[in-house]
Amino acid sequence: MYFVTGASGKLGQLVAHELAKLTAPGNVTLGSRDPAKLAAFAGQGFHTAAFDFDKPATMQAALKGSKRLLLISGDAPVDERIRQHKAAIDAAKAAGVATIIYTSFTNARPESLFTFGKIHAETEACIKASGLAYIFLRNNQYAENIASAIAHARETGAYAVHGGKGKVAYIPRADIAFAAATALLAGPEANGTYEITGPEAYDAAAVARILSRKWGKEIKVAELPREVLASILTGAKLPAFMVEALISIHEANAAGEMAGMTGDYEKLTGRKPESLESFLNRTA
Ligand SMILES: NC(=O)c1ccc[n+]([C@@H]2O[C@H](COP(=O)([O-])OP(=O)(O)OC[C@H]3O[C@@H](n4cnc5c(N)ncnc54)[C@H](OP(=O)(O)O)[C@@H]3O)[C@@H](O)[C@H]2O)c1
């Protein structure tokens, strides 16, 4: 039996769609804090269970009988999320899970400029210390993350970003979902770390060129200073930890932390991931 946490989220739903193509849904339990959100998947034959990082007893009960767990990282602030992930790892071990597949992040190091780097580094360390087998999927940024900057560019002619000179090997969320489903069902038994990246890395100027070609009008890059981005994000009512995370990820981009490309996606899945250019030509 396989288990997926965070299954009602955007990535979790895409993983469930992939799993439905790859195995009998009856082999899979989908977990959510609110299993009612998973009713459509239950209708397809998936098992569903209440699963909350803040309720260890529910996690252990839900995981009983599952040998492989896809642990989709949560969305809480840094120290709280590390505590939540540790509780999930403890519950998995106590329930008899053999292998954890974890959605980590590019450059998962405490020294990363991206404030969430510490979450992923500590979660990976905790999984290793548990003695369970593991697969770490160090996912680069979703291609979907730049959707609001693209919408703004369409309206104003300016692709406005902080740290826009840095390249990022964006990858569509659906491709990450396929890698996660593949790793959950058929990943190698040995421990492994996969750097999940798109096939090319793009700076803001490259994104603007793609949009200019696609829309038939010139799109210029506008560099957003830190304080301006901070006031936009704060004005959008994001919590302070998320404002800091979103600023810091752009500063990590500018420092080149997210520019690396690997063949790990193809090694894991046998497929090539979609490039950002192809994704934007399809969706922008
Ligand atoms: N690579 C990237 O660019 C990128 C971008 C954004 C986020 N992420 C990370 O990837 C994860 C999945 O992305 P997404 O797009 O699917 O995000 P999302 O739609 O916001 O989903 C977040 C998931 O976290 C789960 N969660 C939150 N608190 C939880 C708790 N206390 N107990 C159990 N589950 C909890 C939620 O599960 P339920 O609501 O079902 O309980 C939800 O499905 C995010 O949570 C984040 O860690 C990566």
PDB file of C-alpha atoms in Angstrom, residues 14-216:
ATOM      1  CA  LEU A  14      -1.783  15.984  -9.834  1.00  0.00           C
ATOM      2  CA  VAL A  15       0.075  13.088  -8.178  1.00  0.00           C
ATOM      3  CA  ALA A  16      -3.235  11.292  -7.638  1.00  0.00           C
ATOM      4  CA  HIS A  17      -4.130  11.780 -11.324  1.00  0.00           C
ATOM      5  CA  GLU A  18      -0.792  10.222 -12.312  1.00  0.00           C
ATOM      6  CA  LEU A  19      -1.199   7.356  -9.844  1.00  0.00           C
ATOM      7  CA  ALA A  20      -4.623   6.556 -11.284  1.00  0.00           C
ATOM      8  CA  LYS A  21      -2.908   5.935 -14.647  1.00  0.00           C
ATOM      9  CA  LEU A  22      -0.079   3.862 -13.174  1.00  0.00           C
ATOM     10  CA  THR A  23      -1.722   1.589 -10.589  1.00  0.00           C
ATOM     11  CA  ALA A  24      -5.073   0.455  -9.237  1.00  0.00           C
ATOM     12  CA  PRO A  25      -6.363   3.308  -7.029  1.00  0.00           C
ATOM     13  CA  GLY A  26      -7.172   0.714  -4.369  1.00  0.00           C
ATOM     14  CA  ASN A  27      -3.412   0.371  -3.762  1.00  0.00           C
ATOM     15  CA  VAL A  28      -3.169   4.002  -2.644  1.00  0.00           C
ATOM     16  CA  THR A  29      -4.336   5.970   0.398  1.00  0.00           C
ATOM     17  CA  LEU A  30      -4.601   9.735  -0.026  1.00  0.00           C
ATOM     18  CA  GLY A  31      -4.228  11.795   3.151  1.00  0.00           C
ATOM     19  CA  SER A  32      -5.569  15.251   3.936  1.00  0.00           C
ATOM     20  CA  ARG A  33      -6.485  17.269   6.995  1.00  0.00           C
ATOM     21  CA  ASP A  34      -9.959  17.258   5.463  1.00  0.00           C
ATOM     22  CA  PRO A  35     -10.617  13.964   3.645  1.00  0.00           C
ATOM     23  CA  ALA A  36     -13.984  15.344   2.430  1.00  0.00           C
ATOM     24  CA  LYS A  37     -11.912  17.327  -0.105  1.00  0.00           C
ATOM     25  CA  LEU A  38     -10.837  13.990  -1.590  1.00  0.00           C
ATOM     26  CA  ALA A  39     -14.379  12.733  -2.347  1.00  0.00           C
ATOM     27  CA  ALA A  40     -13.838  12.711  -6.118  1.00  0.00           C
ATOM     28  CA  PHE A  41     -10.726  10.539  -5.702  1.00  0.00           C
ATOM     29  CA  ALA A  42     -12.587   8.224  -3.282  1.00  0.00           C
ATOM     30  CA  GLY A  43     -15.162   7.841  -6.053  1.00  0.00           C
ATOM     31  CA  GLN A  44     -12.363   6.539  -8.321  1.00  0.00           C
ATOM     32  CA  GLY A  45     -11.456   3.847  -5.776  1.00  0.00           C
ATOM     33  CA  PHE A  46      -8.647   5.542  -3.790  1.00  0.00           C
ATOM     34  CA  HIS A  47      -8.660   5.075  -0.025  1.00  0.00           C
ATOM     35  CA  THR A  48      -8.697   8.349   1.891  1.00  0.00           C
ATOM     36  CA  ALA A  49      -7.635   9.153   5.453  1.00  0.00           C
ATOM     37  CA  ALA A  50      -7.428  12.062   7.870  1.00  0.00           C
ATOM     38  CA  PHE A  51      -3.772  13.115   8.092  1.00  0.00           C
ATOM     39  CA  ASP A  52      -2.579  16.174   9.975  1.00  0.00           C
ATOM     40  CA  PHE A  53       1.071  16.953  10.781  1.00  0.00           C
ATOM     41  CA  ASP A  54      -0.169  18.485  14.041  1.00  0.00           C
ATOM     42  CA  LYS A  55      -2.004  15.314  15.146  1.00  0.00           C
ATOM     43  CA  PRO A  56       0.540  12.489  15.534  1.00  0.00           C
ATOM     44  CA  ALA A  57      -2.072   9.873  16.509  1.00  0.00           C
ATOM     45  CA  THR A  58      -4.043  10.438  13.278  1.00  0.00           C
ATOM     46  CA  MET A  59      -0.845  10.126  11.241  1.00  0.00           C
ATOM     47  CA  GLN A  60       0.225   6.827  12.772  1.00  0.00           C
ATOM     48  CA  ALA A  61      -3.254   5.308  12.409  1.00  0.00           C
ATOM     49  CA  ALA A  62      -3.564   6.502   8.822  1.00  0.00           C
ATOM     50  CA  LEU A  63      -0.129   5.123   7.825  1.00  0.00           C
ATOM     51  CA  LYS A  64      -0.645   1.592   9.222  1.00  0.00           C
ATOM     52  CA  GLY A  65      -0.255  -0.903   6.370  1.00  0.00           C
ATOM     53  CA  SER A  66       1.540   1.519   3.990  1.00  0.00           C
ATOM     54  CA  LYS A  67       5.086   0.604   2.990  1.00  0.00           C
ATOM     55  CA  ARG A  68       5.914   3.640   0.854  1.00  0.00           C
ATOM     56  CA  LEU A  69       5.035   7.205   1.794  1.00  0.00           C
ATOM     57  CA  LEU A  70       5.103  10.299  -0.411  1.00  0.00           C
ATOM     58  CA  LEU A  71       5.627  13.091   2.123  1.00  0.00           C
ATOM     59  CA  ILE A  72       4.594  16.326   0.401  1.00  0.00           C
ATOM     60  CA  SER A  73       6.112  19.229   2.314  1.00  0.00           C
ATOM     61  CA  GLY A  74       3.649  21.453   4.169  1.00  0.00           C
ATOM     62  CA  ASP A  75       3.206  25.214   4.172  1.00  0.00           C
ATOM     63  CA  ALA A  76       3.893  26.385   7.745  1.00  0.00           C
ATOM     64  CA  PRO A  77       6.680  28.764   8.888  1.00  0.00           C
ATOM     65  CA  VAL A  78      10.219  27.370   9.129  1.00  0.00           C
ATOM     66  CA  ASP A  79      10.509  26.017  12.686  1.00  0.00           C
ATOM     67  CA  GLU A  80       6.884  24.905  12.855  1.00  0.00           C
ATOM     68  CA  ARG A  81       7.218  23.028   9.554  1.00  0.00           C
ATOM     69  CA  ILE A  82      10.417  21.291  10.636  1.00  0.00           C
ATOM     70  CA  ARG A  83       8.603  20.118  13.771  1.00  0.00           C
ATOM     71  CA  GLN A  84       5.614  18.940  11.685  1.00  0.00           C
ATOM     72  CA  HIS A  85       7.794  17.003   9.262  1.00  0.00           C
ATOM     73  CA  LYS A  86       9.703  15.376  12.140  1.00  0.00           C
ATOM     74  CA  ALA A  87       6.395  14.263  13.655  1.00  0.00           C
ATOM     75  CA  ALA A  88       5.353  12.749  10.313  1.00  0.00           C
ATOM     76  CA  ILE A  89       8.667  10.874  10.018  1.00  0.00           C
ATOM     77  CA  ASP A  90       8.306   9.515  13.574  1.00  0.00           C
ATOM     78  CA  ALA A  91       4.736   8.425  12.826  1.00  0.00           C
ATOM     79  CA  ALA A  92       5.861   6.715   9.611  1.00  0.00           C
ATOM     80  CA  LYS A  93       8.544   4.778  11.430  1.00  0.00           C
ATOM     81  CA  ALA A  94       6.173   3.752  14.217  1.00  0.00           C
ATOM     82  CA  ALA A  95       3.564   2.634  11.651  1.00  0.00           C
ATOM     83  CA  GLY A  96       6.021   0.377   9.773  1.00  0.00           C
ATOM     84  CA  VAL A  97       6.592   2.493   6.650  1.00  0.00           C
ATOM     85  CA  ALA A  98       9.765   1.285   4.865  1.00  0.00           C
ATOM     86  CA  THR A  99      10.509   4.150   2.437  1.00  0.00           C
ATOM     87  CA  ILE A 100       9.826   7.884   2.477  1.00  0.00           C
ATOM     88  CA  ILE A 101       9.784   9.856  -0.759  1.00  0.00           C
ATOM     89  CA  TYR A 102      10.111  13.536   0.231  1.00  0.00           C
ATOM     90  CA  THR A 103       9.425  16.633  -1.881  1.00  0.00           C
ATOM     91  CA  SER A 104      12.572  18.562  -1.027  1.00  0.00           C
ATOM     92  CA  PHE A 105      13.903  21.627  -2.831  1.00  0.00           C
ATOM     93  CA  THR A 106      16.844  22.695  -4.991  1.00  0.00           C
ATOM     94  CA  ASN A 107      19.889  23.566  -2.900  1.00  0.00           C
ATOM     95  CA  ALA A 108      18.376  22.130   0.309  1.00  0.00           C
ATOM     96  CA  ARG A 109      21.024  23.584   2.625  1.00  0.00           C
ATOM     97  CA  PRO A 110      20.693  25.705   5.771  1.00  0.00           C
ATOM     98  CA  GLU A 111      23.054  28.256   4.145  1.00  0.00           C
ATOM     99  CA  SER A 112      20.718  28.747   1.164  1.00  0.00           C
ATOM    100  CA  LEU A 113      19.585  32.358   0.811  1.00  0.00           C
ATOM    101  CA  PHE A 114      16.062  30.926   0.442  1.00  0.00           C
ATOM    102  CA  THR A 115      14.705  30.856   3.996  1.00  0.00           C
ATOM    103  CA  PHE A 116      12.911  27.530   3.404  1.00  0.00           C
ATOM    104  CA  GLY A 117      16.229  25.833   2.520  1.00  0.00           C
ATOM    105  CA  LYS A 118      16.622  25.066   6.222  1.00  0.00           C
ATOM    106  CA  ILE A 119      13.278  23.202   6.313  1.00  0.00           C
ATOM    107  CA  HIS A 120      14.320  20.903   3.504  1.00  0.00           C
ATOM    108  CA  ALA A 121      17.852  20.360   4.835  1.00  0.00           C
ATOM    109  CA  GLU A 122      16.586  19.458   8.302  1.00  0.00           C
ATOM    110  CA  THR A 123      13.789  17.245   6.985  1.00  0.00           C
ATOM    111  CA  GLU A 124      16.242  15.329   4.789  1.00  0.00           C
ATOM    112  CA  ALA A 125      18.583  14.936   7.785  1.00  0.00           C
ATOM    113  CA  CYS A 126      15.744  13.698   9.968  1.00  0.00           C
ATOM    114  CA  ILE A 127      14.666  11.113   7.377  1.00  0.00           C
ATOM    115  CA  LYS A 128      18.255   9.885   7.085  1.00  0.00           C
ATOM    116  CA  ALA A 129      18.557   9.681  10.880  1.00  0.00           C
ATOM    117  CA  SER A 130      15.330   7.628  11.065  1.00  0.00           C
ATOM    118  CA  GLY A 131      17.055   4.752   9.290  1.00  0.00           C
ATOM    119  CA  LEU A 132      14.157   4.415   6.816  1.00  0.00           C
ATOM    120  CA  ALA A 133      14.935   4.131   3.116  1.00  0.00           C
ATOM    121  CA  TYR A 134      14.466   7.402   1.256  1.00  0.00           C
ATOM    122  CA  ILE A 135      14.179   9.149  -2.060  1.00  0.00           C
ATOM    123  CA  PHE A 136      14.623  12.915  -2.009  1.00  0.00           C
ATOM    124  CA  LEU A 137      13.097  14.819  -4.911  1.00  0.00           C
ATOM    125  CA  ARG A 138      14.863  18.181  -4.802  1.00  0.00           C
ATOM    126  CA  ASN A 139      12.355  20.044  -6.928  1.00  0.00           C
ATOM    127  CA  ASN A 140      13.234  23.316  -8.591  1.00  0.00           C
ATOM    128  CA  GLN A 141      10.617  26.058  -8.859  1.00  0.00           C
ATOM    129  CA  TYR A 142       7.254  25.378 -10.475  1.00  0.00           C
ATOM    130  CA  ALA A 143       6.826  27.026 -13.876  1.00  0.00           C
ATOM    131  CA  GLU A 144       3.445  28.126 -12.490  1.00  0.00           C
ATOM    132  CA  ASN A 145       5.175  30.332  -9.859  1.00  0.00           C
ATOM    133  CA  ILE A 146       5.690  33.168 -12.348  1.00  0.00           C
ATOM    134  CA  ALA A 147       2.011  33.320 -13.393  1.00  0.00           C
ATOM    135  CA  SER A 148       1.238  36.606 -11.635  1.00  0.00           C
ATOM    136  CA  ALA A 149       4.369  38.333 -12.991  1.00  0.00           C
ATOM    137  CA  ILE A 150       3.298  37.170 -16.454  1.00  0.00           C
ATOM    138  CA  ALA A 151      -0.239  38.482 -15.994  1.00  0.00           C
ATOM    139  CA  HIS A 152       1.256  41.833 -14.946  1.00  0.00           C
ATOM    140  CA  ALA A 153       3.549  41.810 -17.995  1.00  0.00           C
ATOM    141  CA  ARG A 154       0.592  41.234 -20.288  1.00  0.00           C
ATOM    142  CA  GLU A 155      -1.178  44.281 -18.837  1.00  0.00           C
ATOM    143  CA  THR A 156       1.766  46.665 -18.533  1.00  0.00           C
ATOM    144  CA  GLY A 157       4.481  45.475 -20.946  1.00  0.00           C
ATOM    145  CA  ALA A 158       6.922  45.068 -18.022  1.00  0.00           C
ATOM    146  CA  TYR A 159       8.055  41.710 -16.638  1.00  0.00           C
ATOM    147  CA  ALA A 160       8.837  42.923 -13.115  1.00  0.00           C
ATOM    148  CA  VAL A 161      10.947  40.706 -10.851  1.00  0.00           C
ATOM    149  CA  HIS A 162      13.412  40.969  -8.004  1.00  0.00           C
ATOM    150  CA  GLY A 163      16.791  39.332  -8.727  1.00  0.00           C
ATOM    151  CA  GLY A 164      15.903  38.934 -12.394  1.00  0.00           C
ATOM    152  CA  LYS A 165      19.474  38.361 -13.578  1.00  0.00           C
ATOM    153  CA  GLY A 166      19.566  34.936 -11.944  1.00  0.00           C
ATOM    154  CA  LYS A 167      18.650  31.877 -13.992  1.00  0.00           C
ATOM    155  CA  VAL A 168      16.116  29.321 -12.765  1.00  0.00           C
ATOM    156  CA  ALA A 169      15.553  25.806 -14.151  1.00  0.00           C
ATOM    157  CA  TYR A 170      11.747  26.028 -13.813  1.00  0.00           C
ATOM    158  CA  ILE A 171       9.734  22.833 -14.220  1.00  0.00           C
ATOM    159  CA  PRO A 172       5.941  22.462 -14.556  1.00  0.00           C
ATOM    160  CA  ARG A 173       4.130  21.131 -11.492  1.00  0.00           C
ATOM    161  CA  ALA A 174       2.611  18.320 -13.581  1.00  0.00           C
ATOM    162  CA  ASP A 175       6.094  17.026 -14.446  1.00  0.00           C
ATOM    163  CA  ILE A 176       7.051  17.058 -10.768  1.00  0.00           C
ATOM    164  CA  ALA A 177       3.838  15.143 -10.019  1.00  0.00           C
ATOM    165  CA  PHE A 178       4.813  12.487 -12.556  1.00  0.00           C
ATOM    166  CA  ALA A 179       8.258  12.151 -10.979  1.00  0.00           C
ATOM    167  CA  ALA A 180       6.714  11.861  -7.514  1.00  0.00           C
ATOM    168  CA  ALA A 181       4.195   9.218  -8.625  1.00  0.00           C
ATOM    169  CA  THR A 182       6.964   7.277 -10.396  1.00  0.00           C
ATOM    170  CA  ALA A 183       9.232   7.423  -7.358  1.00  0.00           C
ATOM    171  CA  LEU A 184       6.411   6.333  -5.070  1.00  0.00           C
ATOM    172  CA  LEU A 185       5.461   3.293  -7.165  1.00  0.00           C
ATOM    173  CA  ALA A 186       8.583   2.197  -8.919  1.00  0.00           C
ATOM    174  CA  GLY A 187      11.510   4.110  -7.519  1.00  0.00           C
ATOM    175  CA  PRO A 188      14.706   2.200  -6.941  1.00  0.00           C
ATOM    176  CA  GLU A 189      14.968   0.447  -3.586  1.00  0.00           C
ATOM    177  CA  ALA A 190      18.324   2.079  -2.835  1.00  0.00           C
ATOM    178  CA  ASN A 191      18.389   5.507  -1.216  1.00  0.00           C
ATOM    179  CA  GLY A 192      18.659   8.337  -3.717  1.00  0.00           C
ATOM    180  CA  THR A 193      18.603  12.092  -4.186  1.00  0.00           C
ATOM    181  CA  TYR A 194      17.235  13.434  -7.455  1.00  0.00           C
ATOM    182  CA  GLU A 195      17.734  17.050  -8.516  1.00  0.00           C
ATOM    183  CA  ILE A 196      14.457  17.617 -10.356  1.00  0.00           C
ATOM    184  CA  THR A 197      14.985  20.483 -12.809  1.00  0.00           C
ATOM    185  CA  GLY A 198      13.653  21.698 -16.097  1.00  0.00           C
ATOM    186  CA  PRO A 199      15.800  21.098 -19.208  1.00  0.00           C
ATOM    187  CA  GLU A 200      16.912  24.752 -19.442  1.00  0.00           C
ATOM    188  CA  ALA A 201      17.415  27.682 -17.079  1.00  0.00           C
ATOM    189  CA  TYR A 202      16.018  31.148 -17.790  1.00  0.00           C
ATOM    190  CA  ASP A 203      16.710  34.628 -16.453  1.00  0.00           C
ATOM    191  CA  ALA A 204      14.097  37.391 -16.584  1.00  0.00           C
ATOM    192  CA  ALA A 205      15.380  38.670 -19.931  1.00  0.00           C
ATOM    193  CA  ALA A 206      14.887  35.226 -21.489  1.00  0.00           C
ATOM    194  CA  VAL A 207      11.340  35.028 -20.103  1.00  0.00           C
ATOM    195  CA  ALA A 208      10.602  38.508 -21.498  1.00  0.00           C
ATOM    196  CA  ARG A 209      11.905  37.444 -24.937  1.00  0.00           C
ATOM    197  CA  ILE A 210       9.617  34.405 -24.972  1.00  0.00           C
ATOM    198  CA  LEU A 211       6.611  36.537 -23.995  1.00  0.00           C
ATOM    199  CA  SER A 212       7.491  39.208 -26.593  1.00  0.00           C
ATOM    200  CA  ARG A 213       7.588  36.565 -29.355  1.00  0.00           C
ATOM    201  CA  LYS A 214       4.414  34.900 -28.146  1.00  0.00           C
ATOM    202  CA  TRP A 215       2.363  38.106 -27.806  1.00  0.00           C
ATOM    203  CA  GLY A 216       3.891  40.001 -30.731  1.00  0.00           C
TER     204      GLY A 216
END
